[in-house]
XYZ file of C-alpha atoms in Angstrom:
748
model
C -44.945 4.440 -68.627
C -44.567 3.222 -72.286
C -40.494 3.527 -71.255
C -41.728 0.524 -68.303
C -43.789 -1.390 -70.499
C -41.141 -2.120 -73.123
C -38.400 -2.744 -70.397
C -40.795 -5.274 -69.060
C -41.938 -6.449 -72.427
C -37.570 -6.513 -73.392
C -37.015 -8.427 -69.744
C -36.395 -12.059 -69.599
C -39.468 -14.015 -68.996
C -38.752 -17.586 -66.683
C -41.645 -19.656 -66.564
C -41.838 -22.066 -63.881
C -43.960 -24.431 -62.309
C -44.540 -25.779 -59.325
C -46.844 -29.186 -57.698
C -47.602 -29.156 -54.291
C -50.785 -29.457 -51.863
C -52.684 -27.315 -50.653
C -51.650 -26.144 -46.803
C -52.926 -25.583 -44.067
C -50.767 -23.996 -41.088
C -51.002 -27.493 -38.909
C -50.069 -28.634 -42.207
C -46.905 -26.304 -42.950
C -46.296 -26.340 -39.254
C -45.805 -30.358 -39.856
C -43.334 -30.219 -43.080
C -41.200 -27.428 -42.192
C -40.856 -29.006 -38.117
C -42.100 -25.499 -36.618
C -39.076 -24.850 -33.717
C -40.841 -24.852 -29.529
C -37.368 -23.962 -28.753
C -38.178 -20.643 -26.303
C -36.008 -19.137 -23.981
C -36.878 -17.830 -20.838
C -36.767 -14.245 -19.770
C -34.505 -15.926 -16.985
C -31.919 -16.926 -19.915
C -32.089 -14.447 -21.890
C -30.899 -12.103 -19.023
C -28.309 -14.911 -18.031
C -26.714 -14.908 -21.251
C -27.053 -11.025 -21.467
C -24.806 -10.408 -18.266
C -22.544 -13.547 -19.353
C -18.818 -12.653 -19.669
C -16.343 -14.020 -21.498
C -13.066 -12.338 -22.555
C -13.334 -11.759 -26.033
C -16.788 -9.760 -24.846
C -15.256 -8.030 -22.481
C -12.802 -7.145 -24.782
C -15.754 -6.005 -27.562
C -17.291 -3.618 -24.530
C -14.767 -2.266 -23.553
C -13.231 -1.396 -27.500
C -16.932 -0.038 -28.482
C -16.694 1.905 -25.475
C -13.715 3.612 -25.940
C -13.578 3.669 -29.624
C -10.450 5.250 -29.553
C -8.732 3.118 -28.574
C -9.621 0.458 -31.729
C -8.674 2.654 -34.418
C -6.021 4.737 -33.327
C -3.454 2.278 -33.203
C -4.275 1.239 -36.497
C -4.311 4.712 -37.671
C -2.887 5.476 -41.062
C -0.384 8.289 -40.839
C 0.852 8.750 -44.137
C -2.350 8.433 -45.688
C -4.414 10.572 -43.388
C -2.403 13.347 -41.145
C -1.845 15.526 -44.021
C -5.577 16.025 -44.633
C -6.817 16.077 -40.837
C -3.727 18.250 -40.185
C -5.273 20.899 -42.757
C -8.810 19.938 -42.144
C -8.090 20.518 -38.461
C -6.470 23.899 -38.388
C -9.428 25.137 -40.517
C -12.068 23.997 -38.612
C -10.182 25.612 -35.740
C -10.728 29.090 -37.335
C -14.323 28.523 -37.984
C -15.269 27.310 -33.944
C -13.940 30.997 -32.818
C -16.267 33.315 -34.375
C -19.133 30.663 -34.113
C -18.144 30.024 -30.522
C -18.600 33.477 -29.703
C -21.281 34.608 -31.789
C -23.395 31.343 -30.363
C -22.674 31.896 -26.797
C -24.570 35.055 -27.619
C -27.483 32.912 -28.310
C -27.289 31.582 -25.167
C -27.353 34.505 -23.392
C -23.636 33.656 -21.745
C -20.574 36.089 -22.494
C -18.744 35.285 -26.169
C -15.455 33.232 -24.358
C -18.553 30.505 -22.759
C -18.183 29.491 -26.308
C -15.110 29.009 -26.879
C -14.580 26.475 -24.288
C -17.420 24.538 -25.629
C -15.856 24.295 -28.736
C -12.545 22.713 -26.659
C -13.934 20.334 -23.932
C -16.505 18.464 -25.683
C -14.423 18.245 -28.855
C -11.909 16.494 -26.943
C -14.277 13.774 -25.493
C -15.652 13.335 -28.632
C -12.443 12.417 -30.073
C -12.415 9.067 -27.412
C -16.008 8.106 -27.491
C -17.178 8.907 -31.105
C -17.913 6.945 -34.168
C -18.668 9.311 -36.350
C -14.949 9.828 -38.766
C -16.387 13.213 -40.473
C -19.120 15.296 -37.696
C -17.067 17.983 -36.310
C -19.121 18.717 -33.542
C -19.004 21.733 -30.787
C -21.509 25.268 -30.360
C -24.777 24.350 -32.972
C -27.229 27.441 -33.726
C -30.284 25.768 -32.674
C -28.808 23.764 -29.474
C -27.728 27.491 -27.953
C -31.207 29.326 -29.033
C -32.575 26.422 -26.027
C -30.047 27.080 -23.502
C -31.063 30.938 -24.454
C -34.717 30.184 -23.809
C -33.851 28.489 -20.256
C -30.793 31.157 -19.286
C -33.304 33.686 -19.410
C -36.200 32.790 -18.060
C -33.998 31.741 -15.270
C -32.150 34.416 -14.747
C -34.131 37.359 -16.546
C -33.107 40.652 -16.692
C -34.946 42.272 -14.082
C -33.811 39.927 -10.963
C -30.784 42.350 -11.886
C -31.643 45.726 -11.479
C -29.495 47.994 -9.099
C -30.663 51.421 -7.951
C -28.167 53.762 -9.563
C -26.850 57.231 -7.682
C -30.437 58.410 -8.601
C -32.924 57.660 -6.695
C -34.912 57.364 -10.443
C -32.447 55.167 -12.171
C -32.214 51.796 -12.149
C -28.573 50.177 -13.232
C -28.157 46.155 -14.630
C -25.756 43.853 -13.047
C -24.786 42.363 -16.235
C -21.451 41.058 -13.861
C -24.125 39.291 -11.635
C -26.832 38.166 -14.553
C -23.886 36.717 -16.359
C -22.551 35.166 -13.341
C -25.958 33.395 -13.323
C -26.636 32.119 -16.483
C -23.509 31.071 -17.103
C -24.194 28.349 -14.148
C -27.811 27.813 -15.813
C -26.037 26.829 -18.359
C -23.898 24.797 -17.411
C -26.268 23.234 -14.849
C -28.871 22.252 -17.467
C -25.775 21.445 -20.443
C -24.796 18.737 -17.461
C -28.505 17.186 -16.800
C -28.579 16.800 -20.787
C -25.521 15.285 -21.337
C -26.607 13.048 -18.214
C -29.984 11.853 -20.514
C -27.939 11.016 -23.106
C -25.231 8.933 -21.837
C -28.674 6.908 -19.545
C -30.285 6.434 -22.734
C -26.911 5.174 -24.923
C -25.930 2.628 -21.959
C -29.822 1.258 -21.840
C -29.605 0.553 -25.499
C -32.516 3.363 -26.659
C -30.729 4.606 -29.504
C -33.745 4.271 -31.508
C -35.503 7.221 -30.153
C -34.387 9.448 -32.416
C -36.367 6.924 -34.891
C -39.319 9.720 -33.395
C -37.982 12.332 -35.331
C -38.434 12.203 -39.099
C -36.997 13.754 -41.698
C -39.703 16.370 -42.193
C -39.920 17.037 -38.669
C -36.374 17.570 -37.768
C -36.231 20.197 -41.407
C -38.779 22.293 -40.028
C -37.854 21.873 -36.307
C -34.128 23.606 -37.607
C -36.101 25.838 -39.950
C -38.383 27.337 -37.207
C -35.424 27.399 -34.595
C -33.555 29.206 -37.211
C -36.405 32.343 -36.744
C -35.957 32.523 -33.043
C -32.537 32.381 -33.459
C -32.665 35.793 -35.986
C -35.432 37.171 -33.843
C -33.101 36.828 -30.738
C -30.207 38.643 -32.546
C -32.161 41.700 -33.739
C -32.065 43.618 -30.047
C -27.215 43.594 -31.391
C -28.366 44.328 -34.544
C -30.684 47.596 -33.777
C -28.909 48.591 -30.413
C -31.698 47.201 -27.960
C -33.382 46.257 -25.435
C -36.500 44.807 -26.249
C -38.383 43.094 -22.780
C -37.969 39.176 -22.236
C -41.264 37.291 -23.162
C -41.552 33.341 -22.446
C -44.189 30.497 -23.083
C -46.265 30.296 -26.019
C -46.402 33.073 -28.228
C -43.092 34.361 -26.825
C -41.534 34.696 -30.382
C -44.734 37.253 -31.721
C -44.405 39.372 -28.288
C -41.009 39.960 -29.202
C -41.552 40.800 -32.251
C -44.109 43.257 -31.130
C -41.901 44.935 -28.468
C -38.966 45.132 -31.378
C -40.764 47.005 -33.649
C -42.083 49.434 -30.819
C -38.814 49.788 -30.103
C -37.254 50.701 -33.498
C -37.416 53.966 -32.638
C -34.816 53.678 -30.440
C -32.126 52.441 -32.388
C -28.927 52.586 -32.480
C -27.545 53.788 -35.837
C -24.025 53.101 -35.297
C -25.107 49.476 -34.639
C -27.929 49.431 -37.094
C -24.249 50.482 -39.743
C -22.233 48.277 -38.465
C -24.501 45.132 -38.824
C -25.394 45.911 -42.323
C -21.903 46.501 -43.673
C -20.944 43.431 -42.380
C -24.017 41.274 -43.674
C -23.389 42.612 -46.712
C -19.849 42.274 -46.652
C -19.745 39.037 -45.307
C -22.608 37.835 -48.234
C -20.026 39.097 -50.770
C -17.260 37.283 -49.288
C -18.617 34.306 -49.411
C -19.739 33.857 -53.304
C -16.366 35.114 -54.023
C -15.118 31.962 -52.022
C -17.433 29.621 -53.432
C -16.197 30.817 -56.725
C -12.437 30.764 -55.954
C -13.110 27.339 -54.081
C -12.538 25.187 -57.554
C -8.888 26.604 -57.994
C -8.160 26.835 -53.575
C -8.503 23.631 -51.721
C -8.455 25.384 -48.851
C -11.473 27.527 -47.777
C -11.042 30.896 -47.089
C -11.719 31.550 -43.328
C -14.211 34.706 -44.258
C -15.951 34.499 -40.506
C -12.165 34.967 -39.243
C -11.772 37.549 -41.626
C -14.407 39.885 -40.904
C -13.992 39.476 -37.058
C -10.200 40.841 -37.528
C -11.031 43.280 -39.574
C -14.535 44.613 -37.653
C -12.174 44.435 -34.452
C -9.211 46.583 -35.667
C -12.186 49.421 -37.011
C -13.729 49.032 -33.477
C -10.642 49.925 -32.185
C -9.193 52.407 -34.028
C -12.227 54.113 -34.299
C -13.742 53.383 -30.680
C -16.762 52.401 -31.616
C -18.092 51.578 -27.822
C -17.405 55.250 -26.306
C -18.315 57.253 -29.847
C -21.213 55.524 -31.130
C -22.395 53.369 -27.597
C -21.836 50.458 -29.946
C -21.537 47.237 -27.579
C -18.448 44.948 -27.856
C -17.660 41.374 -26.833
C -16.055 42.813 -23.575
C -13.548 40.983 -20.727
C -12.529 37.664 -22.388
C -10.189 35.761 -19.898
C -7.023 34.185 -20.292
C -6.558 30.212 -19.632
C -9.285 27.983 -18.435
C -11.386 27.043 -15.714
C -11.632 24.669 -13.046
C -14.323 22.486 -12.792
C -17.491 23.872 -11.124
C -20.678 21.347 -9.746
C -23.177 22.106 -11.375
C -26.587 24.162 -9.031
C -28.295 20.817 -7.980
C -30.942 23.328 -6.722
C -31.538 23.914 -10.563
C -32.067 20.407 -11.628
C -35.773 21.047 -11.081
C -36.670 23.283 -12.925
C -35.179 22.973 -16.515
C -35.955 18.836 -16.356
C -37.899 19.104 -19.973
C -35.325 21.166 -21.316
C -32.758 19.225 -20.537
C -34.377 16.095 -22.372
C -35.881 17.962 -24.780
C -32.029 19.194 -25.864
C -30.639 15.732 -25.544
C -32.660 14.672 -27.906
C -32.664 17.202 -30.304
C -28.783 17.326 -29.682
C -28.294 14.059 -30.160
C -30.957 13.387 -33.189
C -29.435 16.454 -35.572
C -25.646 14.527 -34.852
C -27.037 11.122 -35.429
C -28.835 12.401 -38.585
C -25.409 13.971 -39.727
C -23.358 11.038 -39.240
C -25.389 8.737 -41.003
C -25.001 10.593 -44.301
C -20.982 10.940 -44.056
C -21.114 7.106 -42.557
C -23.433 6.103 -46.068
C -21.252 7.760 -48.691
C -18.017 6.283 -47.216
C -19.315 3.161 -45.879
C -18.205 2.500 -42.610
C -21.307 2.329 -39.490
C -22.266 4.804 -37.209
C -23.248 3.090 -33.605
C -26.269 5.128 -32.268
C -26.475 3.983 -28.654
C -22.120 4.710 -28.746
C -23.467 8.534 -30.248
C -25.595 9.219 -27.214
C -22.857 8.001 -24.641
C -20.163 10.191 -26.420
C -22.724 13.155 -26.620
C -23.575 12.584 -23.176
C -20.162 12.421 -22.392
C -19.110 15.976 -23.757
C -21.771 17.633 -22.625
C -22.125 16.396 -18.789
C -17.955 17.182 -18.316
C -18.461 20.235 -20.287
C -21.075 21.403 -17.807
C -18.831 20.623 -15.283
C -16.365 23.261 -17.001
C -19.102 26.259 -17.339
C -19.768 24.947 -21.126
C -23.789 24.765 -23.034
C -25.243 21.952 -25.277
C -23.214 21.043 -28.599
C -24.091 18.995 -31.323
C -22.286 19.295 -34.983
C -22.415 21.641 -37.872
C -23.306 21.043 -40.963
C -20.837 23.971 -42.575
C -17.847 22.701 -40.080
C -18.498 19.143 -40.916
C -18.577 19.829 -44.759
C -15.593 22.128 -44.196
C -13.967 19.063 -42.339
C -14.611 17.031 -44.784
C -13.647 19.303 -48.235
C -9.880 19.973 -46.750
C -9.044 16.245 -46.235
C -10.128 15.234 -42.989
C -10.846 11.844 -42.903
C -10.520 10.944 -38.696
C -12.068 12.900 -35.703
C -7.539 13.147 -35.407
C -9.083 16.834 -37.236
C -11.623 17.588 -34.532
C -8.720 17.164 -32.147
C -6.481 19.745 -33.320
C -9.403 21.520 -34.228
C -9.649 21.898 -30.606
C -6.235 22.673 -29.985
C -6.175 25.599 -32.177
C -9.126 26.721 -29.597
C -6.974 26.139 -27.049
C -4.230 28.507 -28.249
C -6.739 30.971 -28.868
C -7.754 30.648 -25.035
C -4.998 31.045 -24.099
C -2.774 33.597 -26.251
C -5.452 35.384 -28.575
C -8.827 35.839 -26.967
C -7.559 38.680 -25.661
C -7.050 40.760 -28.793
C -11.354 40.291 -29.701
C -12.441 42.476 -26.322
C -13.404 45.029 -28.737
C -15.439 42.829 -31.282
C -18.543 44.667 -31.732
C -21.841 42.103 -30.932
C -23.642 43.193 -33.655
C -20.496 41.957 -35.708
C -21.685 38.208 -34.803
C -25.467 38.731 -34.999
C -24.491 39.093 -38.916
C -22.129 36.255 -39.006
C -25.091 34.319 -37.457
C -27.803 35.659 -39.631
C -25.367 34.795 -43.083
C -24.897 31.209 -41.603
C -28.480 30.404 -41.191
C -29.326 31.084 -44.712
C -28.732 27.225 -45.153
C -31.470 27.125 -42.648
C -33.767 29.162 -44.663
C -33.783 27.483 -47.741
C -35.828 24.651 -46.069
C -38.615 26.433 -47.259
C -38.837 24.820 -50.774
C -39.163 21.818 -48.636
C -42.963 22.493 -48.759
C -43.402 22.496 -52.233
C -40.615 19.117 -53.098
C -43.142 17.425 -50.629
C -46.229 18.490 -51.681
C -45.322 16.685 -55.031
C -44.235 13.789 -53.370
C -46.024 12.889 -50.087
C -49.156 15.057 -48.522
C -48.808 13.411 -45.151
C -45.122 14.571 -44.737
C -46.016 18.215 -45.895
C -48.308 18.666 -43.040
C -45.518 17.385 -40.904
C -43.299 19.773 -41.959
C -45.388 23.303 -41.659
C -47.498 22.118 -37.978
C -44.173 21.296 -36.968
C -42.767 24.886 -38.383
C -46.458 26.403 -36.458
C -45.546 24.924 -33.107
C -42.593 25.514 -32.952
C -42.559 29.228 -34.211
C -45.624 29.858 -31.923
C -44.580 28.093 -28.570
C -40.963 27.386 -27.430
C -38.199 25.431 -28.806
C -38.791 22.801 -26.021
C -42.810 22.865 -25.915
C -42.463 22.859 -29.818
C -40.753 19.647 -30.278
C -43.050 17.803 -27.906
C -45.882 19.198 -29.550
C -44.532 18.279 -33.161
C -43.444 14.918 -31.749
C -46.567 14.276 -30.605
C -48.492 15.484 -33.948
C -46.172 13.496 -36.225
C -47.135 10.172 -34.159
C -51.059 10.755 -34.228
C -50.533 11.209 -38.248
C -49.161 7.493 -38.368
C -51.942 6.657 -35.900
C -54.557 8.386 -38.081
C -53.359 6.795 -41.274
C -53.478 3.319 -39.410
C -57.286 4.307 -38.765
C -57.462 5.180 -42.079
C -55.984 2.547 -44.097
C -57.149 1.384 -47.679
C -59.506 -1.689 -47.730
C -59.889 -3.674 -51.158
C -61.437 -6.905 -52.534
C -58.440 -9.183 -53.718
C -59.428 -10.829 -57.334
C -56.999 -13.256 -59.004
C -54.716 -12.003 -62.468
C -55.732 -14.405 -64.906
C -53.768 -17.820 -64.989
C -51.411 -17.103 -61.741
C -51.582 -17.480 -58.321
C -51.209 -14.153 -58.039
C -54.219 -11.714 -56.604
C -54.331 -7.714 -56.820
C -57.321 -5.089 -55.491
C -60.189 -5.853 -58.091
C -60.521 -1.583 -58.520
C -57.242 -1.145 -59.641
C -56.625 -3.810 -62.201
C -59.091 -4.173 -65.389
C -57.680 -7.837 -65.601
C -57.856 -9.012 -62.720
C -61.111 -11.164 -61.775
C -62.865 -12.055 -58.420
C -63.497 -15.704 -57.913
C -67.076 -16.926 -57.964
C -68.544 -17.697 -54.776
C -65.725 -16.036 -52.513
C -64.519 -13.232 -51.490
C -61.254 -11.804 -50.609
C -60.753 -9.123 -48.469
C -58.085 -7.303 -47.012
C -56.881 -3.880 -45.219
C -53.571 -2.237 -45.979
C -52.902 -1.494 -42.194
C -52.588 -3.987 -39.055
C -55.655 -4.726 -37.206
C -55.895 -3.099 -33.492
C -58.263 -1.348 -31.118
C -58.187 1.977 -32.889
C -59.525 0.569 -35.802
C -60.929 -3.037 -35.645
C -64.682 -1.221 -35.674
C -64.072 0.432 -39.027
C -62.461 -3.032 -40.343
C -65.553 -5.026 -39.632
C -67.759 -2.151 -40.795
C -65.129 -2.113 -44.494
C -65.827 -5.883 -44.354
C -69.635 -5.630 -43.882
C -69.602 -3.051 -47.380
C -66.916 -4.640 -49.100
C -68.789 -8.114 -49.416
C -71.907 -6.610 -48.996
C -73.088 -8.910 -46.460
C -74.426 -7.265 -43.594
C -74.602 -9.554 -41.325
C -75.735 -7.977 -38.005
C -79.081 -7.663 -40.104
C -78.583 -10.515 -41.748
C -78.880 -12.801 -38.027
C -81.510 -10.061 -37.023
C -83.403 -11.295 -39.952
C -82.893 -14.886 -39.690
C -83.362 -14.548 -35.688
C -87.047 -12.866 -36.866
C -87.935 -16.022 -39.219
C -86.816 -18.420 -36.760
C -89.209 -17.012 -33.667
C -91.893 -17.041 -36.221
C -91.480 -20.611 -37.569
C -91.510 -21.628 -34.008
C -94.523 -19.307 -32.983
C -96.716 -21.334 -35.880
C -94.330 -25.028 -34.764
C -95.747 -24.608 -30.932
C -99.361 -23.149 -32.100
C -99.840 -26.206 -34.182
C -98.512 -27.886 -31.205
C -100.510 -27.182 -28.699
C -103.731 -27.672 -31.283
C -102.076 -31.008 -32.068
C -102.290 -31.854 -27.881
C -105.870 -30.240 -27.523
C -107.133 -32.854 -30.206
C -105.109 -35.647 -28.469
C -106.784 -35.017 -25.373
C -110.768 -34.590 -26.909
C -109.784 -38.457 -29.030
C -108.652 -39.482 -25.587
C -111.987 -38.770 -23.758
C -113.871 -40.553 -26.451
C -112.193 -43.309 -26.201
C -112.469 -43.270 -22.614
C -116.518 -42.860 -22.889
C -116.091 -46.199 -25.755
C -114.166 -47.928 -23.609
C -117.023 -47.495 -20.788
C -120.058 -48.635 -22.714
C -117.739 -51.549 -24.408
C -115.110 -52.691 -21.789
C -113.559 -55.461 -24.092
C -111.545 -52.190 -25.745
C -110.310 -51.430 -21.985
C -107.602 -54.117 -22.954
C -106.115 -50.604 -25.506
C -104.891 -48.967 -21.943
C -102.720 -52.012 -21.130
C -100.588 -51.670 -24.239
C -97.800 -50.031 -24.004
C -97.731 -47.958 -26.747
C -98.482 -44.157 -26.179
C -101.361 -42.966 -28.375
C -99.674 -41.087 -31.587
C -101.105 -38.702 -33.687
C -99.993 -38.209 -36.808
C -99.826 -34.063 -38.619
C -97.818 -31.848 -41.544
C -96.138 -29.599 -40.087
C -95.646 -25.466 -42.250
C -91.836 -27.406 -43.721
C -94.287 -30.173 -44.799
C -92.209 -32.899 -42.795
C -94.151 -35.168 -41.276
C -94.744 -35.153 -37.202
C -95.421 -37.755 -35.135
C -96.254 -36.720 -31.634
C -97.522 -38.789 -28.027
C -100.223 -37.094 -26.127
C -97.959 -36.499 -22.968
C -95.115 -35.045 -24.868
C -95.787 -34.268 -28.593
C -92.155 -34.071 -30.266
C -91.526 -31.253 -34.075
C -88.626 -31.460 -36.077
C -86.674 -28.216 -36.017
C -84.784 -27.379 -39.480
C -82.206 -25.107 -40.224
C -82.556 -23.359 -43.309
C -80.280 -21.084 -45.765
C -80.800 -17.316 -45.457
C -80.571 -14.637 -48.382
C -79.669 -11.074 -47.533
C -82.863 -9.567 -46.579
C -81.773 -6.299 -48.103
C -80.978 -7.491 -51.756
C -81.869 -11.247 -52.143
C -77.945 -11.433 -53.283
C -76.906 -15.077 -52.522
C -74.000 -15.177 -49.840
C -70.566 -16.665 -51.212
C -69.389 -19.334 -49.835
C -66.474 -17.953 -48.060
C -65.029 -14.897 -47.041
C -61.251 -15.184 -47.116
C -59.057 -12.931 -44.874
C -55.766 -11.609 -46.110
C -53.650 -10.597 -42.747
C -50.523 -10.344 -44.927
C -50.469 -6.605 -43.849
C -51.117 -6.932 -40.180
C -47.979 -7.395 -38.052
C -49.683 -7.851 -34.746
C -52.626 -8.144 -33.080
C -53.390 -7.153 -29.581
C -57.011 -8.245 -27.505
C -59.358 -6.419 -29.667
C -58.092 -7.601 -32.439
C -58.032 -11.210 -31.780
C -61.812 -10.923 -30.354
C -62.675 -8.962 -33.304
C -61.565 -11.830 -35.948
C -63.184 -14.397 -33.547
C -66.805 -12.172 -33.793
C -66.316 -12.280 -37.354
C -65.313 -15.990 -37.672
C -68.333 -16.615 -35.069
C -71.068 -14.729 -36.913
C -70.440 -15.298 -40.926
C -70.250 -18.732 -39.531
C -73.951 -18.771 -37.826
C -74.723 -17.053 -41.235
C -73.684 -20.159 -43.185
C -70.505 -18.467 -44.297
C -67.364 -20.365 -43.957
C -64.342 -18.125 -42.766
C -60.834 -18.199 -43.683
C -57.435 -16.793 -42.791
C -54.200 -16.455 -44.462
C -50.602 -14.652 -44.917
C -50.791 -14.481 -40.674
C -47.291 -13.719 -39.552
C -45.790 -15.563 -36.135
C -46.484 -12.960 -34.186
C -50.104 -12.597 -35.738
C -50.158 -16.285 -35.361
C -48.534 -16.230 -31.352
C -51.286 -13.267 -30.509
C -54.035 -15.552 -31.838
C -53.086 -18.989 -29.301
C -52.384 -16.771 -26.319
C -55.940 -14.540 -26.745
C -57.748 -17.992 -26.733
C -58.917 -17.714 -30.277
C -58.085 -21.195 -30.988
C -60.579 -24.528 -29.385
C -61.379 -27.926 -30.119
C -63.380 -26.724 -33.020
C -62.060 -23.949 -34.408
C -58.469 -25.713 -35.502
C -55.369 -23.736 -36.982
C -56.700 -25.636 -40.403
C -58.503 -22.533 -41.291
C -55.078 -20.694 -41.483
C -53.150 -20.949 -44.590
C -49.964 -19.603 -45.908
C -50.988 -17.716 -48.909
C -54.525 -16.638 -50.665
C -53.668 -18.868 -53.574
C -54.062 -21.943 -50.640
C -57.541 -21.102 -49.079
C -58.848 -20.497 -52.465
C -58.201 -23.747 -54.050
C -59.328 -24.762 -50.731
C -62.394 -23.628 -50.800
C -62.792 -24.395 -54.581
C -62.376 -27.860 -53.465
C -64.929 -28.098 -51.492
C -67.622 -26.681 -53.761
C -69.402 -30.230 -54.396
C -69.956 -31.423 -50.671
C -69.050 -29.885 -47.470
C -65.445 -29.478 -46.149
C -65.147 -28.518 -42.783
C -62.172 -26.842 -41.095
C -59.134 -29.814 -40.790
C -60.286 -31.676 -43.634
C -57.368 -32.415 -45.324
C -57.343 -32.626 -49.335
């Protein structure tokens, strides 16, 4: 704090002086010459669909970015780096693709397909130069929850040779799960494509960074639990729905007695070797420009050991199995299944896009280029929808592969295309060599690769220090995603995150503002010692916008801060007014009675003295006079007595404190007004006006003023003259009116 003060003292202060008239909203409109030009919806639509040559060219090139940047590709500068990077990332795709296929509950070869077709599509349509798209753990576990729910093992049990034994039809089960995974991937791609075409890329703004990090951490827990069966060699029952993770953990604990020792040993040894190898690779990275492919070396050694020791036969260790060579022909999605996976597909679309665009923006900011959020939706949508036709499962981008792609010299998506070619070679020639690879090794690779996500638990401590609301969002997202499936957990987490925003608008900070001496700056009086309130003027401000959810609290806070409860004040005033009217009515009745009595006496006198009858011919009515309760002299006719009603200034009945002359509402934080907000301001103006307190508004944005106009806030008597561009203008206007009554619309 002291350093900041010293810096302020050392900073040169530039004095300035402005001389101008006090301006209300009408004056500002005249001086600034407010434009009334508005385009109708028809004109906007006509302009949007208007097609010109340059517009068509820009639209076409933005839809297929490859045609824009590939002809200008700097071959000498980027070719070597992209080649080395593409080969390195392609090598990473092999173990990760096979491992993440297990998460999706499909045969490992389909993980390789998912590392080939979508990458080529993104190479053509994507706008990020550095992210590595392909299989991703979170997406894979979400796919796995769908495939295992719609195609559980219990649906594929067949009777064995013995009548008491049933055998699992793994071939039929895997075929059905592949069809389900491809169909939900196709549908998620359609969702992404449609959202991109309607320019709905901003949907990712509802996924805050704490929410995404907590969600990926919770999804990593789902991933770990789903792979425990491969590490222990057991076959727990499949659970779905809320608390399925808890039930699965309980089931695994119950089956630990049936653990396959051979599988457990393979898992432990692989995990230990991977951790040690990655530590050594990190130390060697300073001297070796190309990262050591630890996962590739691991699966090669594990495959050779499994083949030489015959782990499948001797120790009952489950292996990958048949890996067909070549590529598959496209297959139409199962239309009959679409209705049962709409929610899952939409969750996949949102999560996949959110992760990809978040990482893409990080690299774009670092390397000074722009990522088109809507085009990214289209690119991912085409990658998933076309990939679904080739039996791929949903993809996104991987942080680990993207970091390798950047660190090894990759500068464009040419590196991604080269990595796809590496996978193609593996699919055509090398894939069948890994048929003896134990699945426990792939599970170990997943465990080790998730250690980065587990480190995100440290976010809780950092968020506790910086923003406790974000910390609550993180914790609740974590809990909701763990307790529910990833798709339901995402929906619940987004809903909770939005609720925190709503609650914060419902519980804003309400302040009375005072003036910094000698300036036109106004600050909350409770936050500053030298800020003083303006005599007879109260300036009220809320830190949030004004709408239906907090309108009532706005009024309550205004009453509390200003010390003026208008409702009680008006009620007290009405009681006094009614009491005064009763007294005057009673006095009038008494006067009328006396007038009749005197008229009767006058008639008797006329009978006795006819000369007095001439008075009856007079045009004047008999009059009586008396002194009223307020000291005024009232003259009344016999036929129709008259009285005068006076208006008094009423003090606050609770405190006997004199009312302020004016209240200024600072609406600068208000960015929109709904009908309830407009009605609230109108009632405040009316109620305080009846109590003899003038209300002024300042700092209104144009949209707020338009809402007032559309909501019939203004009238012939209530004009824009009560609106001021700044608090200081409103204060000067009020101070100018201290000597005499100033009505709205008076120009100084």
